[in-house]
Amino acid sequence: MKIICVGRNYAKHIEELKNERPTDPVLFMKPDSAILPDKNPLYLPPIANDFHYEVELVVKINKIGKFIPQEFAYKYYDEIGLGIDVTARDLQSELKAKGLPWEKAKAFHNSAVVSKDFIPKTAFSNLQNINFSLKKNGKVVQNGNTSQMLWKIDELIAYMSQFFMLKKGDLIFTGTPAGVGKMDINDEFTGFIEDREMFKIRVK
Ligand code: MG
């Protein structure tokens, strides 16, 4: 499986990083090896000094497809989870400044925290009104709602499937809301969809 991530999908996060608002979704990938194994601490690799958390809603693809029309995109996912797109921000800034690809800053070991459980999408009355949040050491640091997405889930699936064939089990990280910040050793992060705790991890 693969992980396709969407960058710059929430206006306030674009502002906080002083990025330009894109005209099309910004996409990048992480390999399956980037997933933090369940119950493992998040060891930060010695490749950078400034790691950031980005909490994101994660969509699990349920069947193969390419060139998926937007009106049929809803048939390609049944479940929603939560994750952290762990980012080596200093390295990413360096790569961005040079116009180089981001993978070294985005796709390293343990850079994808993914909740063990996924919630059936039928449990939500409106997929474009889901609250999700991240607590760092017990304090809320990020708070998002899917209504704030620049591109909705179905639009993202239609768009990315023009470039990449989607397969069963692929995960889509749908972008982070504002409030990203630093991860330090011994920090504890807890992620929530509405009031439900989806993951709890410790940084080492
Ligand atoms: Mg992200």
mmCIF file of C-alpha atoms and ligand atoms in Angstrom:
data_model
loop_
_atom_site.group_PDB
_atom_site.id
_atom_site.type_symbol
_atom_site.label_atom_id
_atom_site.label_comp_id
_atom_site.label_asym_id
_atom_site.label_seq_id
_atom_site.Cartn_x
_atom_site.Cartn_y
_atom_site.Cartn_z
ATOM 1 C CA MET A 1 0.000 0.000 0.000
ATOM 2 C CA LYS A 2 0.956 3.629 -0.270
ATOM 3 C CA ILE A 3 0.142 6.840 1.486
ATOM 4 C CA ILE A 4 -0.845 9.863 -0.546
ATOM 5 C CA CYS A 5 -0.720 13.135 1.341
ATOM 6 C CA VAL A 6 -2.312 16.450 0.556
ATOM 7 C CA GLY A 7 -0.458 19.644 1.405
ATOM 8 C CA ARG A 8 -1.995 23.093 1.855
ATOM 9 C CA ASN A 9 -5.623 22.041 2.137
ATOM 10 C CA TYR A 10 -6.595 24.406 4.972
ATOM 11 C CA ALA A 11 -6.375 28.161 4.409
ATOM 12 C CA LYS A 12 -5.219 29.071 7.938
ATOM 13 C CA HIS A 13 -2.392 26.533 7.811
ATOM 14 C CA ILE A 14 -1.249 27.979 4.469
ATOM 15 C CA GLU A 15 -1.110 31.389 6.172
ATOM 16 C CA GLU A 16 0.835 30.160 9.210
ATOM 17 C CA LEU A 17 3.587 28.684 6.998
ATOM 18 C CA LYS A 18 3.441 31.714 4.670
ATOM 19 C CA ASN A 19 2.867 29.430 1.693
ATOM 20 C CA GLU A 20 1.096 30.382 -1.490
ATOM 21 C CA ARG A 21 -2.462 29.178 -1.901
ATOM 22 C CA PRO A 22 -2.221 26.483 -4.593
ATOM 23 C CA THR A 23 -4.460 26.367 -7.673
ATOM 24 C CA ASP A 24 -4.497 22.540 -7.598
ATOM 25 C CA PRO A 25 -4.066 20.156 -4.643
ATOM 26 C CA VAL A 26 -0.431 19.705 -3.561
ATOM 27 C CA LEU A 27 0.362 15.978 -3.403
ATOM 28 C CA PHE A 28 3.244 13.948 -2.054
ATOM 29 C CA MET A 29 3.673 10.371 -0.874
ATOM 30 C CA LYS A 30 5.014 8.330 1.975
ATOM 31 C CA PRO A 31 5.983 4.668 1.616
ATOM 32 C CA ASP A 32 4.282 2.021 3.784
ATOM 33 C CA SER A 33 7.544 1.781 5.737
ATOM 34 C CA ALA A 34 6.861 5.269 7.144
ATOM 35 C CA ILE A 35 3.995 4.001 9.320
ATOM 36 C CA LEU A 36 4.689 3.985 13.040
ATOM 37 C CA PRO A 37 4.033 0.425 14.250
ATOM 38 C CA ASP A 38 1.188 0.154 16.754
ATOM 39 C CA LYS A 39 2.189 0.738 20.413
ATOM 40 C CA ASN A 40 5.718 1.810 19.440
ATOM 41 C CA PRO A 41 7.151 5.091 20.672
ATOM 42 C CA LEU A 42 7.837 7.643 17.975
ATOM 43 C CA TYR A 43 11.594 7.718 17.659
ATOM 44 C CA LEU A 44 12.664 10.825 15.789
ATOM 45 C CA PRO A 45 15.484 9.947 13.384
ATOM 46 C CA PRO A 46 18.737 11.938 13.492
ATOM 47 C CA ILE A 47 18.077 13.656 10.164
ATOM 48 C CA ALA A 48 16.781 17.017 11.352
ATOM 49 C CA ASN A 49 16.403 19.226 14.432
ATOM 50 C CA ASP A 50 12.900 20.587 14.072
ATOM 51 C CA PHE A 51 10.107 18.022 13.814
ATOM 52 C CA HIS A 52 6.507 19.192 13.548
ATOM 53 C CA TYR A 53 3.177 17.466 14.149
ATOM 54 C CA GLU A 54 0.391 17.864 11.577
ATOM 55 C CA VAL A 55 -2.822 16.135 12.599
ATOM 56 C CA GLU A 56 -4.868 15.006 9.602
ATOM 57 C CA LEU A 57 -8.003 13.079 8.835
ATOM 58 C CA VAL A 58 -7.086 9.869 7.015
ATOM 59 C CA VAL A 59 -9.266 8.183 4.395
ATOM 60 C CA LYS A 60 -8.831 4.477 3.665
ATOM 61 C CA ILE A 61 -9.343 3.431 0.047
ATOM 62 C CA ASN A 62 -11.489 0.303 -0.351
ATOM 63 C CA LYS A 63 -10.976 -0.668 -3.997
ATOM 64 C CA ILE A 64 -8.814 -0.163 -7.029
ATOM 65 C CA GLY A 65 -9.464 2.778 -9.288
ATOM 66 C CA LYS A 66 -8.007 5.410 -11.572
ATOM 67 C CA PHE A 67 -9.541 8.408 -13.314
ATOM 68 C CA ILE A 68 -12.351 8.279 -10.766
ATOM 69 C CA PRO A 69 -15.109 10.796 -11.529
ATOM 70 C CA GLN A 70 -15.872 13.004 -8.535
ATOM 71 C CA GLU A 71 -19.510 11.878 -8.410
ATOM 72 C CA PHE A 72 -18.392 8.260 -7.878
ATOM 73 C CA ALA A 73 -15.501 8.998 -5.510
ATOM 74 C CA TYR A 74 -17.647 8.211 -2.426
ATOM 75 C CA LYS A 75 -17.712 4.555 -3.525
ATOM 76 C CA TYR A 76 -13.947 4.275 -3.044
ATOM 77 C CA TYR A 77 -13.840 4.691 0.735
ATOM 78 C CA ASP A 78 -15.858 3.461 3.695
ATOM 79 C CA GLU A 79 -13.714 4.420 6.662
ATOM 80 C CA ILE A 80 -12.125 7.462 8.232
ATOM 81 C CA GLY A 81 -9.176 7.463 10.623
ATOM 82 C CA LEU A 82 -6.756 9.978 12.054
ATOM 83 C CA GLY A 83 -3.027 10.427 11.719
ATOM 84 C CA ILE A 84 -0.050 12.703 12.130
ATOM 85 C CA ASP A 85 1.980 13.730 9.110
ATOM 86 C CA VAL A 86 5.267 14.036 11.001
ATOM 87 C CA THR A 87 7.412 16.599 9.213
ATOM 88 C CA ALA A 88 11.095 17.477 9.477
ATOM 89 C CA ARG A 89 10.324 21.160 9.076
ATOM 90 C CA ASP A 90 13.889 22.483 8.927
ATOM 91 C CA LEU A 91 14.828 19.955 6.275
ATOM 92 C CA GLN A 92 11.611 20.639 4.354
ATOM 93 C CA SER A 93 12.324 24.387 4.322
ATOM 94 C CA GLU A 94 15.788 23.695 2.973
ATOM 95 C CA LEU A 95 14.428 21.422 0.226
ATOM 96 C CA LYS A 96 11.644 23.870 -0.641
ATOM 97 C CA ALA A 97 14.134 26.731 -0.946
ATOM 98 C CA LYS A 98 16.154 24.669 -3.408
ATOM 99 C CA GLY A 99 13.074 23.523 -5.336
ATOM 100 C CA LEU A 100 13.816 19.901 -4.459
ATOM 101 C CA PRO A 101 11.334 17.098 -3.672
ATOM 102 C CA TRP A 102 10.098 16.865 -0.060
ATOM 103 C CA GLU A 103 10.357 13.119 0.551
ATOM 104 C CA LYS A 104 13.402 13.256 2.815
ATOM 105 C CA ALA A 105 11.489 15.625 5.105
ATOM 106 C CA LYS A 106 8.144 13.849 4.894
ATOM 107 C CA ALA A 107 8.576 10.128 4.210
ATOM 108 C CA PHE A 108 11.215 9.018 6.737
ATOM 109 C CA HIS A 109 10.838 6.228 9.313
ATOM 110 C CA ASN A 110 7.873 6.811 11.665
ATOM 111 C CA SER A 111 6.706 9.871 9.740
ATOM 112 C CA ALA A 112 3.170 8.489 9.435
ATOM 113 C CA VAL A 113 1.210 8.034 12.633
ATOM 114 C CA VAL A 114 -2.038 6.243 11.755
ATOM 115 C CA SER A 115 -4.851 5.331 14.131
ATOM 116 C CA LYS A 116 -5.349 1.612 14.625
ATOM 117 C CA ASP A 117 -9.114 1.986 14.368
ATOM 118 C CA PHE A 118 -11.032 3.552 11.553
ATOM 119 C CA ILE A 119 -14.612 4.794 11.861
ATOM 120 C CA PRO A 120 -17.206 3.755 9.265
ATOM 121 C CA LYS A 121 -18.182 6.820 7.294
ATOM 122 C CA THR A 122 -21.823 5.917 7.871
ATOM 123 C CA ALA A 123 -21.276 6.920 11.520
ATOM 124 C CA PHE A 124 -21.014 10.556 10.413
ATOM 125 C CA SER A 125 -24.104 12.515 9.411
ATOM 126 C CA ASN A 126 -21.995 14.858 7.272
ATOM 127 C CA LEU A 127 -18.448 14.043 6.138
ATOM 128 C CA GLN A 128 -17.833 17.717 5.510
ATOM 129 C CA ASN A 129 -18.533 18.584 9.134
ATOM 130 C CA ILE A 130 -16.213 16.344 11.150
ATOM 131 C CA ASN A 131 -14.297 17.823 14.087
ATOM 132 C CA PHE A 132 -10.851 16.485 14.845
ATOM 133 C CA SER A 133 -8.128 17.630 17.188
ATOM 134 C CA LEU A 134 -4.698 16.950 18.613
ATOM 135 C CA LYS A 135 -3.547 17.320 22.199
ATOM 136 C CA LYS A 136 0.099 17.768 23.109
ATOM 137 C CA ASN A 137 0.774 16.807 26.723
ATOM 138 C CA GLY A 138 -2.930 17.157 27.461
ATOM 139 C CA LYS A 139 -3.397 20.603 25.887
ATOM 140 C CA VAL A 140 -5.282 21.077 22.604
ATOM 141 C CA VAL A 141 -2.852 22.368 19.959
ATOM 142 C CA GLN A 142 -4.775 21.711 16.744
ATOM 143 C CA ASN A 143 -8.466 21.809 16.108
ATOM 144 C CA GLY A 144 -9.927 21.271 12.654
ATOM 145 C CA ASN A 145 -13.200 20.699 10.900
ATOM 146 C CA THR A 146 -13.490 19.124 7.469
ATOM 147 C CA SER A 147 -15.724 22.028 6.369
ATOM 148 C CA GLN A 148 -12.502 24.111 6.266
ATOM 149 C CA MET A 149 -10.902 21.932 3.567
ATOM 150 C CA LEU A 150 -10.115 23.740 0.319
ATOM 151 C CA TRP A 151 -10.659 20.453 -1.547
ATOM 152 C CA LYS A 152 -13.184 17.994 -0.136
ATOM 153 C CA ILE A 153 -12.483 14.270 0.130
ATOM 154 C CA ASP A 154 -14.301 13.382 -3.105
ATOM 155 C CA GLU A 155 -12.523 16.143 -5.035
ATOM 156 C CA LEU A 156 -9.163 14.921 -3.724
ATOM 157 C CA ILE A 157 -9.855 11.328 -4.779
ATOM 158 C CA ALA A 158 -10.951 12.408 -8.249
ATOM 159 C CA TYR A 159 -7.887 14.605 -8.632
ATOM 160 C CA MET A 160 -5.199 12.231 -7.341
ATOM 161 C CA SER A 161 -6.599 9.212 -9.209
ATOM 162 C CA GLN A 162 -5.746 10.965 -12.465
ATOM 163 C CA PHE A 163 -2.072 10.592 -11.562
ATOM 164 C CA PHE A 164 -1.913 7.599 -9.234
ATOM 165 C CA MET A 165 -3.909 4.413 -9.359
ATOM 166 C CA LEU A 166 -5.596 3.977 -6.004
ATOM 167 C CA LYS A 167 -5.593 0.514 -4.487
ATOM 168 C CA LYS A 168 -7.422 -1.140 -1.631
ATOM 169 C CA GLY A 169 -5.737 -0.222 1.645
ATOM 170 C CA ASP A 170 -4.105 2.973 0.400
ATOM 171 C CA LEU A 171 -4.345 5.840 2.860
ATOM 172 C CA ILE A 172 -4.996 9.467 2.058
ATOM 173 C CA PHE A 173 -3.790 12.122 4.483
ATOM 174 C CA THR A 174 -6.160 14.981 3.733
ATOM 175 C CA GLY A 175 -4.155 17.957 5.014
ATOM 176 C CA THR A 176 -3.642 19.699 8.327
ATOM 177 C CA PRO A 177 -5.471 22.642 9.884
ATOM 178 C CA ALA A 178 -3.614 25.509 11.567
ATOM 179 C CA GLY A 179 -1.669 25.078 14.786
ATOM 180 C CA VAL A 180 1.233 22.880 13.684
ATOM 181 C CA GLY A 181 4.203 22.974 16.010
ATOM 182 C CA LYS A 182 7.218 21.315 17.462
ATOM 183 C CA MET A 183 7.557 17.710 18.649
ATOM 184 C CA ASP A 184 10.061 17.215 21.436
ATOM 185 C CA ILE A 185 11.346 14.125 23.145
ATOM 186 C CA ASN A 186 8.948 12.873 25.841
ATOM 187 C CA ASP A 187 5.957 14.757 24.410
ATOM 188 C CA GLU A 188 2.739 12.810 24.377
ATOM 189 C CA PHE A 189 0.248 13.308 21.560
ATOM 190 C CA THR A 190 -3.392 12.253 21.636
ATOM 191 C CA GLY A 191 -5.595 12.502 18.570
ATOM 192 C CA PHE A 192 -9.374 12.776 18.526
ATOM 193 C CA ILE A 193 -12.157 12.543 15.974
ATOM 194 C CA GLU A 194 -15.037 14.343 17.663
ATOM 195 C CA ASP A 195 -14.768 13.021 21.257
ATOM 196 C CA ARG A 196 -13.281 9.672 20.376
ATOM 197 C CA GLU A 197 -9.622 9.074 21.177
ATOM 198 C CA MET A 198 -7.993 7.622 18.055
ATOM 199 C CA PHE A 199 -4.342 7.353 19.074
ATOM 200 C CA LYS A 200 -1.923 8.154 21.857
ATOM 201 C CA ILE A 201 1.796 8.238 21.144
ATOM 202 C CA ARG A 202 4.947 9.175 22.984
ATOM 203 C CA VAL A 203 7.945 10.835 21.319
ATOM 204 C CA LYS A 204 11.373 9.354 22.062
HETATM 205 MG MG MG B 1 0.514 17.480 6.119
#
